[in-house]
CSV table of C-alpha atoms and ligand atoms in Angstrom, one decimal:
chain,number,residue,atom,x,y,z
A,37,MET,CA,0.0,0.0,0.0
A,38,SER,CA,1.6,3.2,-1.1
A,39,LEU,CA,0.9,6.7,0.2
A,40,ALA,CA,1.9,10.0,-1.5
A,41,LEU,CA,2.6,12.9,0.7
A,42,GLN,CA,2.1,16.5,-0.5
A,43,THR,CA,3.6,19.3,1.5
A,44,PHE,CA,2.3,22.9,1.4
A,45,SER,CA,3.4,26.0,3.1
A,46,SER,CA,-0.1,27.5,3.3
A,47,VAL,CA,-3.4,26.2,4.6
A,48,LYS,CA,-5.2,27.6,1.6
A,49,ASP,CA,-3.2,25.5,-1.0
A,50,ALA,CA,-3.5,22.4,1.2
A,51,ASN,CA,-7.3,22.9,1.5
A,52,ALA,CA,-7.6,22.9,-2.2
A,53,ALA,CA,-5.5,19.7,-2.5
A,54,LEU,CA,-7.6,18.0,0.2
A,55,GLN,CA,-10.7,18.0,-2.1
A,56,ALA,CA,-9.2,15.1,-4.1
A,57,ALA,CA,-10.7,11.7,-3.3
A,58,GLY,CA,-8.6,9.5,-1.0
A,59,THR,CA,-6.7,12.5,0.4
A,60,ARG,CA,-6.4,13.1,4.1
A,61,TYR,CA,-4.7,15.7,6.2
A,62,LEU,CA,-1.6,14.6,8.1
A,63,GLY,CA,-1.3,16.0,11.7
A,64,GLY,CA,1.0,14.0,13.9
A,65,GLY,CA,0.1,10.9,12.0
A,66,THR,CA,-0.6,8.7,15.0
A,67,LEU,CA,-4.0,7.7,13.7
A,68,VAL,CA,-3.8,8.3,9.9
A,69,VAL,CA,-0.4,6.7,9.4
A,70,ARG,CA,-1.5,3.9,11.6
A,71,ALA,CA,-4.5,3.4,9.4
A,72,ALA,CA,-2.3,3.3,6.3
A,73,ASN,CA,0.0,0.8,8.0
A,74,GLU,CA,-3.0,-1.3,8.8
A,75,GLY,CA,-4.0,-1.4,5.2
A,76,ASP,CA,-6.7,1.2,5.1
A,77,VAL,CA,-7.0,1.6,1.3
A,78,SER,CA,-9.3,4.6,1.7
A,79,VAL,CA,-6.1,6.7,2.4
A,80,SER,CA,-4.0,7.1,-0.7
A,81,SER,CA,-2.6,10.5,-0.3
A,82,LEU,CA,-1.7,12.7,2.6
A,83,VAL,CA,-1.5,16.5,2.8
A,84,ARG,CA,0.6,18.4,5.3
A,85,VAL,CA,1.2,22.1,6.0
A,86,THR,CA,4.5,23.5,7.2
A,87,ASP,CA,3.2,26.9,8.3
A,88,PRO,CA,4.8,27.4,11.7
A,89,GLY,CA,1.7,29.4,12.9
A,90,LEU,CA,-0.1,26.1,13.2
A,91,SER,CA,2.3,25.0,16.0
A,92,ARG,CA,1.9,28.2,18.0
A,93,ILE,CA,0.5,28.6,21.5
A,94,ALA,CA,-0.6,32.1,22.2
A,95,VAL,CA,-1.8,33.0,25.7
A,96,SER,CA,-3.4,36.4,26.4
A,97,GLY,CA,-6.1,37.8,28.6
A,98,GLY,CA,-7.1,34.5,30.2
A,99,LYS,CA,-7.5,32.9,26.8
A,100,VAL,CA,-5.3,30.6,24.7
A,101,ARG,CA,-5.1,30.0,21.0
A,102,LEU,CA,-3.8,26.5,20.4
A,103,GLY,CA,-2.6,26.0,16.8
A,104,ALA,CA,-3.9,22.7,15.3
A,105,ALA,CA,-0.4,21.3,15.1
A,106,VAL,CA,0.4,21.9,18.8
A,107,THR,CA,1.3,18.6,20.4
A,108,MET,CA,0.1,17.2,23.7
A,109,ALA,CA,3.7,17.3,25.0
A,110,ALA,CA,3.9,21.1,24.2
A,111,ILE,CA,0.7,21.7,26.1
A,112,ALA,CA,1.7,19.5,29.0
A,113,ARG,CA,5.0,21.4,29.5
A,114,HIS,CA,3.7,25.0,28.9
A,115,PRO,CA,4.0,27.0,32.1
A,116,GLU,CA,0.7,28.9,31.5
A,117,LEU,CA,-1.4,25.9,30.5
A,118,ALA,CA,-1.4,24.0,33.9
A,119,ALA,CA,-5.2,23.7,33.7
A,120,LEU,CA,-5.0,21.8,30.4
A,121,ALA,CA,-1.9,19.7,31.3
A,122,PRO,CA,-3.7,16.8,33.0
A,123,ALA,CA,-5.9,16.2,29.8
A,124,ALA,CA,-2.8,16.5,27.5
A,125,ARG,CA,-0.8,14.2,29.7
A,126,ALA,CA,-3.7,11.6,29.6
A,127,VAL,CA,-3.1,11.0,25.9
A,128,GLY,CA,-0.9,8.0,25.2
A,129,GLY,CA,2.7,7.5,26.2
A,130,PRO,CA,5.6,10.0,25.8
A,131,ALA,CA,6.3,9.3,22.1
A,132,ILE,CA,2.6,9.6,21.2
A,133,ARG,CA,2.3,12.9,23.1
A,134,ASN,CA,5.3,14.3,21.2
A,135,MET,CA,3.4,13.5,17.9
A,136,ALA,CA,-0.3,13.7,18.8
A,137,THR,CA,-1.8,17.1,17.8
A,138,VAL,CA,-4.8,19.2,19.0
A,139,GLY,CA,-6.3,19.0,15.4
A,140,GLY,CA,-5.9,15.2,15.3
A,141,ASN,CA,-7.5,14.8,18.7
A,142,LEU,CA,-10.5,16.8,17.6
A,143,PHE,CA,-11.0,14.2,14.8
A,144,ALA,CA,-10.1,11.1,16.9
A,145,PRO,CA,-13.0,8.6,17.2
A,146,ALA,CA,-13.7,7.1,20.7
A,147,PRO,CA,-12.0,5.7,22.7
A,148,TYR,CA,-9.6,8.4,21.6
A,149,GLY,CA,-10.1,12.2,21.9
A,150,ASP,CA,-9.4,12.6,25.6
A,151,PHE,CA,-8.1,16.2,25.1
A,152,ALA,CA,-11.1,17.0,22.9
A,153,VAL,CA,-13.3,16.1,25.9
A,154,ALA,CA,-11.5,18.8,27.9
A,155,LEU,CA,-12.0,21.3,25.0
A,156,LEU,CA,-15.7,20.5,24.9
A,157,ALA,CA,-16.2,21.1,28.7
A,158,LEU,CA,-14.3,24.4,28.3
A,159,GLY,CA,-16.5,25.6,25.5
A,160,ALA,CA,-13.7,26.0,23.0
A,161,THR,CA,-14.2,27.2,19.5
A,162,VAL,CA,-12.7,25.4,16.5
A,163,VAL,CA,-11.1,27.6,13.8
A,164,THR,CA,-10.7,26.9,10.1
A,165,GLU,CA,-9.4,29.1,7.4
A,166,ASP,CA,-12.8,30.9,7.0
A,167,SER,CA,-14.8,30.1,10.1
A,168,GLU,CA,-14.8,29.8,13.8
A,169,MET,CA,-17.5,27.6,15.3
A,170,PRO,CA,-18.5,26.3,18.7
A,171,ILE,CA,-16.9,22.9,19.4
A,172,GLU,CA,-20.4,21.3,19.5
A,173,ALA,CA,-21.1,22.5,16.0
A,174,PHE,CA,-17.7,21.2,14.9
A,175,PHE,CA,-18.5,17.7,16.3
A,176,ALA,CA,-21.9,17.7,14.8
A,177,ALA,CA,-20.5,18.3,11.3
A,178,ARG,CA,-17.2,16.4,11.8
A,179,ASP,CA,-17.9,13.4,9.6
A,180,GLY,CA,-18.5,15.5,6.5
A,181,SER,CA,-15.8,18.0,7.2
A,182,ARG,CA,-13.0,18.4,4.6
A,183,ALA,CA,-11.6,21.8,5.9
A,184,ILE,CA,-8.3,21.9,7.7
A,185,VAL,CA,-8.7,23.0,11.3
A,186,THR,CA,-6.2,25.7,12.0
A,187,GLY,CA,-6.6,25.9,15.8
A,188,ALA,CA,-8.8,26.0,18.8
A,189,ASN,CA,-9.6,29.0,21.1
A,190,VAL,CA,-10.1,28.3,24.7
A,191,ALA,CA,-10.9,30.5,27.7
A,192,LEU,CA,-8.5,29.2,30.5
A,193,PRO,CA,-10.4,28.2,33.6
A,194,GLY,CA,-9.7,29.7,37.0
A,195,THR,CA,-8.0,27.7,39.6
A,196,ASP,CA,-10.2,24.9,41.1
A,197,CYS,CA,-12.9,25.4,38.4
A,198,PHE,CA,-11.8,22.7,36.1
A,199,ARG,CA,-11.5,19.0,36.7
A,200,PHE,CA,-10.4,16.1,34.4
A,201,LEU,CA,-10.5,12.4,34.9
A,202,LYS,CA,-9.5,9.6,32.6
A,203,VAL,CA,-10.1,6.0,33.5
A,204,SER,CA,-8.1,3.3,31.9
A,205,ARG,CA,-7.3,-0.3,32.7
A,206,VAL,CA,-3.6,-0.4,31.7
A,207,LYS,CA,-1.5,1.6,34.2
A,208,PRO,CA,0.0,4.1,34.0
A,209,LYS,CA,-1.2,4.7,30.5
A,210,GLY,CA,-3.9,3.0,28.5
A,211,VAL,CA,-6.8,3.7,26.2
A,212,SER,CA,-9.9,5.2,27.9
A,213,VAL,CA,-12.7,3.3,29.5
A,214,LEU,CA,-14.0,6.8,29.8
A,215,SER,CA,-12.9,10.3,30.3
A,216,ILE,CA,-14.8,13.2,32.0
A,217,ALA,CA,-14.0,16.9,32.1
A,218,ALA,CA,-16.0,19.3,34.3
A,219,LEU,CA,-16.0,23.1,34.3
A,220,LEU,CA,-17.7,24.2,37.6
A,221,GLN,CA,-18.4,27.8,38.6
A,222,ARG,CA,-19.5,28.1,42.3
A,223,ALA,CA,-20.9,30.8,44.6
A,224,PRO,CA,-18.9,31.6,47.7
A,225,ASP,CA,-21.1,29.2,49.7
A,226,GLY,CA,-20.1,26.4,47.3
A,227,THR,CA,-23.3,26.0,45.4
A,228,VAL,CA,-22.9,25.4,41.7
A,229,THR,CA,-23.9,28.4,39.6
A,230,SER,CA,-23.0,27.1,36.2
A,231,THR,CA,-21.3,24.0,34.7
A,232,ARG,CA,-20.3,22.3,31.5
A,233,ILE,CA,-19.5,18.6,31.7
A,234,ALA,CA,-18.1,16.6,28.8
A,235,MET,CA,-17.7,12.8,28.5
A,236,GLY,CA,-15.5,10.6,26.2
A,237,CYS,CA,-16.4,7.1,25.1
A,238,MET,CA,-20.1,7.8,25.9
A,239,ALA,CA,-20.7,8.1,22.1
A,240,ASP,CA,-18.4,7.9,19.0
A,241,ARG,CA,-17.2,11.4,19.9
A,242,PRO,CA,-17.2,13.6,23.0
A,243,ILE,CA,-20.7,14.6,24.3
A,244,ARG,CA,-22.1,16.9,27.0
A,245,ALA,CA,-23.8,15.5,30.1
A,246,LEU,CA,-26.7,18.0,29.7
A,247,ALA,CA,-29.1,16.4,32.2
A,248,THR,CA,-26.3,16.2,34.9
A,249,GLU,CA,-25.3,19.8,34.3
A,250,LYS,CA,-28.9,20.9,34.8
A,251,ALA,CA,-29.4,18.8,37.9
A,252,LEU,CA,-26.2,20.2,39.5
A,253,LEU,CA,-27.3,23.8,39.5
A,254,GLY,CA,-27.9,25.1,43.0
A,255,CYS,CA,-26.2,22.0,44.5
A,256,LYS,CA,-23.2,21.8,46.8
A,257,LEU,CA,-20.7,19.2,45.7
A,258,THR,CA,-21.5,16.8,48.5
A,259,PRO,CA,-22.3,13.1,47.8
A,260,ARG,CA,-25.9,13.6,49.0
A,261,GLU,CA,-26.6,16.8,46.9
A,262,ILE,CA,-25.0,15.4,43.7
A,263,ALA,CA,-26.9,12.1,43.8
A,264,PRO,CA,-29.8,13.3,41.6
A,265,ALA,CA,-27.3,14.6,39.1
A,266,LEU,CA,-25.5,11.3,39.0
A,267,ALA,CA,-28.8,9.4,38.6
A,268,VAL,CA,-29.4,11.2,35.3
A,269,ALA,CA,-25.8,10.8,34.0
A,270,GLY,CA,-26.9,8.1,31.5
A,271,GLU,CA,-29.4,10.3,29.7
A,272,GLY,CA,-28.5,10.6,26.0
A,273,ILE,CA,-25.4,8.4,26.1
A,274,ALA,CA,-24.6,5.7,23.6
A,275,PRO,CA,-21.3,4.3,24.9
A,276,ILE,CA,-18.9,2.5,22.6
A,277,THR,CA,-18.1,-1.2,22.9
A,278,ASP,CA,-14.4,-2.1,22.2
A,279,PRO,CA,-11.9,-4.6,23.5
A,280,ILE,CA,-11.4,-2.4,26.6
A,281,ALA,CA,-15.0,-2.4,27.8
A,282,SER,CA,-18.6,-3.0,26.7
A,283,ALA,CA,-21.1,-0.3,26.3
A,284,TRP,CA,-23.0,-1.8,29.3
A,285,TYR,CA,-19.9,-1.6,31.5
A,286,ARG,CA,-19.1,2.0,30.5
A,287,ALA,CA,-22.7,3.0,31.3
A,288,GLU,CA,-22.5,1.2,34.7
A,289,VAL,CA,-19.3,2.9,35.8
A,290,LEU,CA,-20.0,6.4,34.5
A,291,PRO,CA,-22.0,7.6,37.6
A,292,VAL,CA,-19.3,6.1,39.9
A,293,TYR,CA,-16.5,8.0,38.3
A,294,LEU,CA,-18.6,11.2,37.8
A,295,GLY,CA,-19.4,11.1,41.5
A,296,ARG,CA,-15.7,10.8,42.4
A,297,LEU,CA,-14.8,13.7,40.1
A,298,LEU,CA,-17.5,16.0,41.4
A,299,SER,CA,-17.6,15.3,45.1
A,300,ASN,CA,-15.2,17.4,47.1
B,198,MET,CA,5.4,5.6,-7.4
B,199,ALA,CA,7.6,8.7,-7.5
B,200,LYS,CA,10.7,8.6,-5.3
B,201,VAL,CA,11.5,11.5,-3.1
B,202,PRO,CA,14.9,12.6,-1.6
B,203,VAL,CA,15.2,12.5,2.2
B,204,GLN,CA,18.3,13.9,4.0
B,205,PHE,CA,19.0,13.9,7.7
B,206,THR,CA,21.7,13.3,10.2
B,207,LEU,CA,21.7,9.8,11.7
B,208,ASN,CA,23.8,9.5,14.9
B,209,GLY,CA,25.9,12.3,13.7
B,210,SER,CA,26.5,11.3,10.1
B,211,GLU,CA,24.8,12.8,7.1
B,212,LYS,CA,22.5,10.5,5.3
B,213,ALA,CA,20.7,11.0,2.0
B,214,GLU,CA,18.4,8.5,0.3
B,215,PHE,CA,15.6,8.3,-2.2
B,216,VAL,CA,12.5,6.7,-0.8
B,217,GLU,CA,9.0,6.2,-2.1
B,218,SER,CA,6.7,9.0,-1.0
B,219,GLY,CA,4.8,7.9,2.2
B,220,THR,CA,7.7,5.7,3.4
B,221,THR,CA,7.9,5.5,7.2
B,222,LEU,CA,11.0,6.5,8.9
B,223,LEU,CA,11.2,3.0,10.3
B,224,HIS,CA,11.3,1.5,6.8
B,225,ALA,CA,13.8,4.1,5.6
B,226,LEU,CA,16.1,3.5,8.5
B,227,ARG,CA,16.0,-0.3,8.4
B,228,ASP,CA,15.6,-1.1,4.8
B,229,LYS,CA,17.3,1.8,3.0
B,230,ILE,CA,20.0,3.0,5.4
B,231,GLY,CA,20.6,-0.3,7.1
B,232,ASP,CA,20.2,0.8,10.8
B,233,THR,CA,18.2,-2.1,12.1
B,234,SER,CA,18.3,-1.0,15.7
B,235,PRO,CA,14.7,0.3,15.6
B,236,LYS,CA,12.4,-2.7,15.5
B,237,GLY,CA,9.0,-3.0,13.8
B,238,GLY,CA,6.9,-4.7,16.4
B,239,CYS,CA,3.4,-3.6,15.6
B,240,HIS,CA,3.5,-0.7,13.1
B,241,GLN,CA,0.5,0.6,15.1
B,242,GLY,CA,2.2,2.9,17.7
B,243,THR,CA,1.4,0.5,20.4
B,244,CYS,CA,4.7,-1.4,21.2
B,245,GLY,CA,7.4,1.4,21.2
B,246,ALA,CA,10.0,-1.0,19.7
B,247,CYS,CA,10.5,1.5,16.8
B,248,SER,CA,11.2,4.5,19.1
B,249,VAL,CA,13.9,6.9,17.9
B,250,ILE,CA,14.9,10.4,19.0
B,251,VAL,CA,14.2,13.1,16.5
B,252,ASP,CA,15.5,16.6,17.3
B,253,GLY,CA,15.7,15.6,20.9
B,254,GLU,CA,12.2,14.2,21.2
B,255,LEU,CA,11.1,10.6,21.4
B,256,ARG,CA,9.1,9.5,18.4
B,257,LEU,CA,7.6,6.4,16.9
B,258,SER,CA,9.4,5.8,13.6
B,259,CYS,CA,6.6,3.5,12.4
B,260,LEU,CA,4.1,6.4,12.4
B,261,THR,CA,6.5,9.1,11.2
B,262,LEU,CA,6.9,9.6,7.5
B,263,ALA,CA,10.6,9.8,6.4
B,264,GLU,CA,9.9,12.9,4.3
B,265,THR,CA,8.8,14.9,7.3
B,266,CYS,CA,12.3,14.4,8.9
B,267,SER,CA,14.3,16.5,6.3
B,268,ASP,CA,17.3,18.1,8.0
B,269,ALA,CA,16.4,16.5,11.4
B,270,ASP,CA,18.8,15.1,13.9
B,271,ILE,CA,17.9,11.5,14.4
B,272,ARG,CA,19.4,9.3,17.1
B,273,THR,CA,19.0,5.5,17.4
B,274,THR,CA,20.3,3.0,19.8
B,275,ALA,CA,22.9,1.9,17.2
B,276,GLY,CA,24.6,5.2,17.7
B,277,LEU,CA,25.1,5.0,21.5
B,278,ALA,CA,28.2,3.0,21.9
B,279,GLU,CA,31.4,4.9,21.3
B,280,GLY,CA,34.3,2.9,19.8
B,281,GLY,CA,32.7,-0.3,20.9
B,282,VAL,CA,32.3,0.9,24.5
B,283,LEU,CA,28.7,0.6,25.7
B,284,GLN,CA,27.1,3.6,27.4
B,285,PRO,CA,26.2,3.2,31.1
B,286,LEU,CA,22.5,2.8,30.1
B,287,GLN,CA,23.3,-0.1,27.8
B,288,ARG,CA,25.7,-1.6,30.3
B,289,ALA,CA,23.0,-1.3,33.0
B,290,PHE,CA,20.5,-3.2,30.8
B,291,LEU,CA,22.9,-6.1,30.4
B,292,ASP,CA,23.9,-6.2,34.0
B,293,ALA,CA,20.3,-6.0,35.3
B,294,PHE,CA,19.1,-8.7,32.9
B,295,ALA,CA,16.8,-6.1,31.5
B,296,THR,CA,17.1,-7.5,28.0
B,297,GLN,CA,16.0,-11.1,27.2
B,298,CYS,CA,14.8,-11.6,23.7
B,299,GLY,CA,16.0,-8.0,23.1
B,300,PHE,CA,13.3,-7.0,20.7
B,301,CYS,CA,12.0,-4.2,22.9
B,302,THR,CA,15.4,-3.1,24.1
B,303,PRO,CA,16.4,-0.4,21.5
B,304,GLY,CA,13.0,1.3,22.0
B,305,MET,CA,13.3,1.1,25.8
B,306,ILE,CA,16.8,2.5,25.6
B,307,MET,CA,15.7,5.4,23.5
B,308,ALA,CA,12.8,6.2,25.8
B,309,ALA,CA,15.1,5.9,28.8
B,310,LYS,CA,17.8,8.1,27.2
B,311,VAL,CA,15.4,11.1,26.6
B,312,LEU,CA,14.3,10.7,30.2
B,313,LEU,CA,17.9,10.7,31.6
B,314,ASP,CA,19.0,13.6,29.3
B,315,ARG,CA,16.3,15.8,30.8
B,316,THR,CA,16.0,14.3,34.3
B,317,PRO,CA,19.3,13.0,35.4
B,318,ASN,CA,18.0,11.8,38.8
B,319,PRO,CA,14.6,10.4,38.0
B,320,SER,CA,12.2,8.8,40.5
B,321,ARG,CA,10.8,5.4,40.0
B,322,GLU,CA,7.6,7.0,38.9
B,323,ASP,CA,9.4,9.1,36.4
B,324,VAL,CA,10.9,5.9,34.9
B,325,VAL,CA,7.6,4.1,34.8
B,326,GLU,CA,6.0,7.1,33.1
B,327,ALA,CA,8.9,7.5,30.6
B,328,LEU,CA,8.6,3.8,29.6
B,329,SER,CA,4.8,3.7,29.5
B,330,GLY,CA,4.6,3.6,25.7
B,331,ASN,CA,7.0,0.7,25.4
B,332,ILE,CA,5.9,-3.0,25.8
B,333,CYS,CA,8.1,-5.9,26.9
B,334,ARG,CA,6.8,-9.4,26.8
B,335,CYS,CA,9.9,-11.0,28.4
B,336,THR,CA,11.2,-9.2,31.5
B,337,GLY,CA,8.1,-8.2,33.5
B,338,TYR,CA,9.5,-4.6,33.4
B,339,GLU,CA,11.0,-4.5,36.9
B,340,PRO,CA,14.6,-5.3,35.6
B,341,ILE,CA,14.2,-2.5,33.0
B,342,ILE,CA,13.1,0.0,35.6
B,343,GLN,CA,16.1,-1.0,37.8
B,344,ALA,CA,18.5,-0.7,34.9
B,345,VAL,CA,17.4,2.8,34.2
B,346,LEU,CA,17.7,3.8,37.8
B,347,THR,CA,21.1,2.2,38.0
B,348,ALA,CA,22.3,4.0,34.9
B,349,ALA,CA,21.1,7.3,36.4
B,350,ARG,CA,23.1,6.7,39.5
B,351,ALA,CA,26.2,5.7,37.4
B,352,ASN,CA,25.8,8.9,35.3
B,353,SER,CA,25.6,11.1,38.4
B,354,GLN,CA,28.6,9.4,40.0
B,355,ASN,CA,30.6,10.0,36.8
B,356,ALA,CA,29.5,13.6,36.7
B,357,ALA,CA,30.5,14.1,40.4
C,208,FAD,C1,-0.6,3.7,20.9
C,208,FAD,C2,-1.6,4.9,20.8
C,208,FAD,C3,-2.2,5.4,22.0
C,208,FAD,C4,-3.1,6.4,21.9
C,208,FAD,N1,-3.6,6.9,23.1
C,208,FAD,C5,-4.5,7.9,23.1
C,208,FAD,C6,-5.1,8.4,24.3
C,208,FAD,O1,-4.8,7.9,25.4
C,208,FAD,N2,-6.0,9.4,24.2
C,208,FAD,C7,-6.3,9.9,23.0
C,208,FAD,O2,-7.1,10.9,23.0
C,208,FAD,N3,-5.8,9.5,21.9
C,208,FAD,C8,-4.9,8.5,21.9
C,208,FAD,N4,-4.4,8.0,20.7
C,208,FAD,C9,-4.9,8.5,19.4
C,208,FAD,C10,-4.2,9.7,18.8
C,208,FAD,O3,-2.8,9.6,19.1
C,208,FAD,C11,-4.6,11.1,19.4
C,208,FAD,O4,-6.0,11.2,19.4
C,208,FAD,C12,-4.0,12.2,18.6
C,208,FAD,O5,-4.3,13.5,19.2
C,208,FAD,C13,-4.4,12.3,17.1
C,208,FAD,O6,-3.6,13.4,16.6
C,208,FAD,P1,-2.7,13.2,15.3
C,208,FAD,O7,-2.1,14.6,15.1
C,208,FAD,O8,-1.7,12.1,15.5
C,208,FAD,O9,-3.7,12.8,14.2
C,208,FAD,P2,-3.5,12.3,12.7
C,208,FAD,O10,-3.3,10.8,12.7
C,208,FAD,O11,-2.5,13.1,12.0
C,208,FAD,O12,-5.0,12.6,12.2
C,208,FAD,C14,-6.1,12.0,12.7
C,208,FAD,C15,-7.3,12.4,11.8
C,208,FAD,O13,-7.6,13.8,11.9
C,208,FAD,C16,-7.4,14.5,10.7
C,208,FAD,N5,-6.8,15.8,11.1
C,208,FAD,C17,-5.7,15.9,11.9
C,208,FAD,N6,-5.4,17.2,12.1
C,208,FAD,C18,-6.3,17.9,11.3
C,208,FAD,C19,-6.5,19.3,11.1
C,208,FAD,N7,-5.7,20.2,11.6
C,208,FAD,N8,-7.5,19.6,10.2
C,208,FAD,C20,-8.3,18.7,9.7
C,208,FAD,N9,-8.2,17.4,9.9
C,208,FAD,C21,-7.2,17.0,10.7
C,208,FAD,C22,-6.6,13.6,9.9
C,208,FAD,O14,-6.9,13.8,8.5
C,208,FAD,C23,-7.0,12.2,10.3
C,208,FAD,O15,-8.2,11.9,9.7
C,208,FAD,C24,-3.5,7.0,20.7
C,208,FAD,C25,-2.9,6.5,19.5
C,208,FAD,C26,-2.0,5.5,19.6
C,208,FAD,C27,-1.4,5.0,18.3
C,209,FES,S1,6.5,-0.7,15.6
C,209,FES,FE1,6.2,1.4,16.1
C,209,FES,S2,5.2,1.3,18.0
C,209,FES,FE2,5.3,-0.8,17.5
C,210,FES,S1,13.2,-8.4,26.2
C,210,FES,FE1,11.9,-9.5,25.0
C,210,FES,S2,10.3,-8.0,24.6
C,210,FES,FE2,11.5,-7.1,26.1
């Protein structure tokens, strides 16, 4: 199986080349080169862009712009991205993290996409050459998308507002049984005033825990008060089945881990 | 299929080759250049046997296209020994019986080398984390962890 690689210096030219059948964008290659090695004949040509802007991390005013080619390792070691580091560190082993990009993680099917789960909870926007869309809209249109993602814009959460958990069976690193990210704003007395919770492996791509989010409003994060929110955690989920865990198992353990993540 | 030129430094020597477009770095190193120290275990990113160091960072050569490494500085386990003298890391692997069939060893050594280059006195947890992308079917890992910790001690004694 042979692959042809085309290299462009601009996103514009690469976007034009991507319109050809059998052509895929090459990020870090951890999924797309693996697919080619595995004999996936739907990939015959790869397109990459060398524009250094795609690898840039720009932090200003409590926000970060992550270029699509920024790697998990670059996020994990960035002094101003401590809030995102646990999610970046959750992806693969060290070599994978040196290669795996933000753009590729947004396209990674479950059980992958742990970093994208964090981006969903944080309400990131996904940027292409001519648009910027809420991450939910990006996920909804992902299958038909041919446009190169150039980056993601994220508002950095305040200290103690953001929690991330990945559950895997192989320690210290393994593919997700599930991953959960929660952005929690609380009043001085500890009651939840707003929240966004995202889950990985609960569908073929990251999804929000909308019923749980609603039920958490006005609650303190005690086991008793969060119980109703955990009881509705399974609403709207369609977990994946893979060699790591069945859909049934993932659905059973979701409220347990969500409870551990949420309760103080 | 059109051939494309690739040129990089391998363990300090300039290399230039023509490869088919889309060739992996693993294939280029082993079958074109003749450095068979990186091993092809899975070609899936899962085993780590193909790990090499590209511009100071650990990478999986089975998932890296050779063309993307133009002008890169590539290091493999074959380049470690100097004048036939093994490095402390290699010596520690032998002494600790951290290599049995040896298939995982070059990848383990590359992963351990980037750790020790950055963290000369790692904790056990640091070592476990650094090797977490590398699989060994023979040793049960403990001898490998001990070898890396021993090499770290040997390096710091040499430096003292
Ligand atoms: C051994 C192993 C372990 C892994 N463990 C994890 C894990 O724990 N957690 C996890 O989340 N993932 C994991 N992954 C999956 C993968 O490494 C990550 O999801 C990674 O972030 C994918 O990024 P990439 O740059 O390598 O993607 P690529 O393989 O380059 O691309 C993946 C897909 O996205 C498309 N794409 C990439 N970038 C763009 C862009 N900018 N614009 C448009 N399309 C784009 C590609 O065309 C391709 O279809 C693992 C993979 C392996 C091989
Ligand atoms: S051969 Fe590259 S990770 Fe197994
Ligand atoms: S020594 Fe045989 S796989 Fe590690």
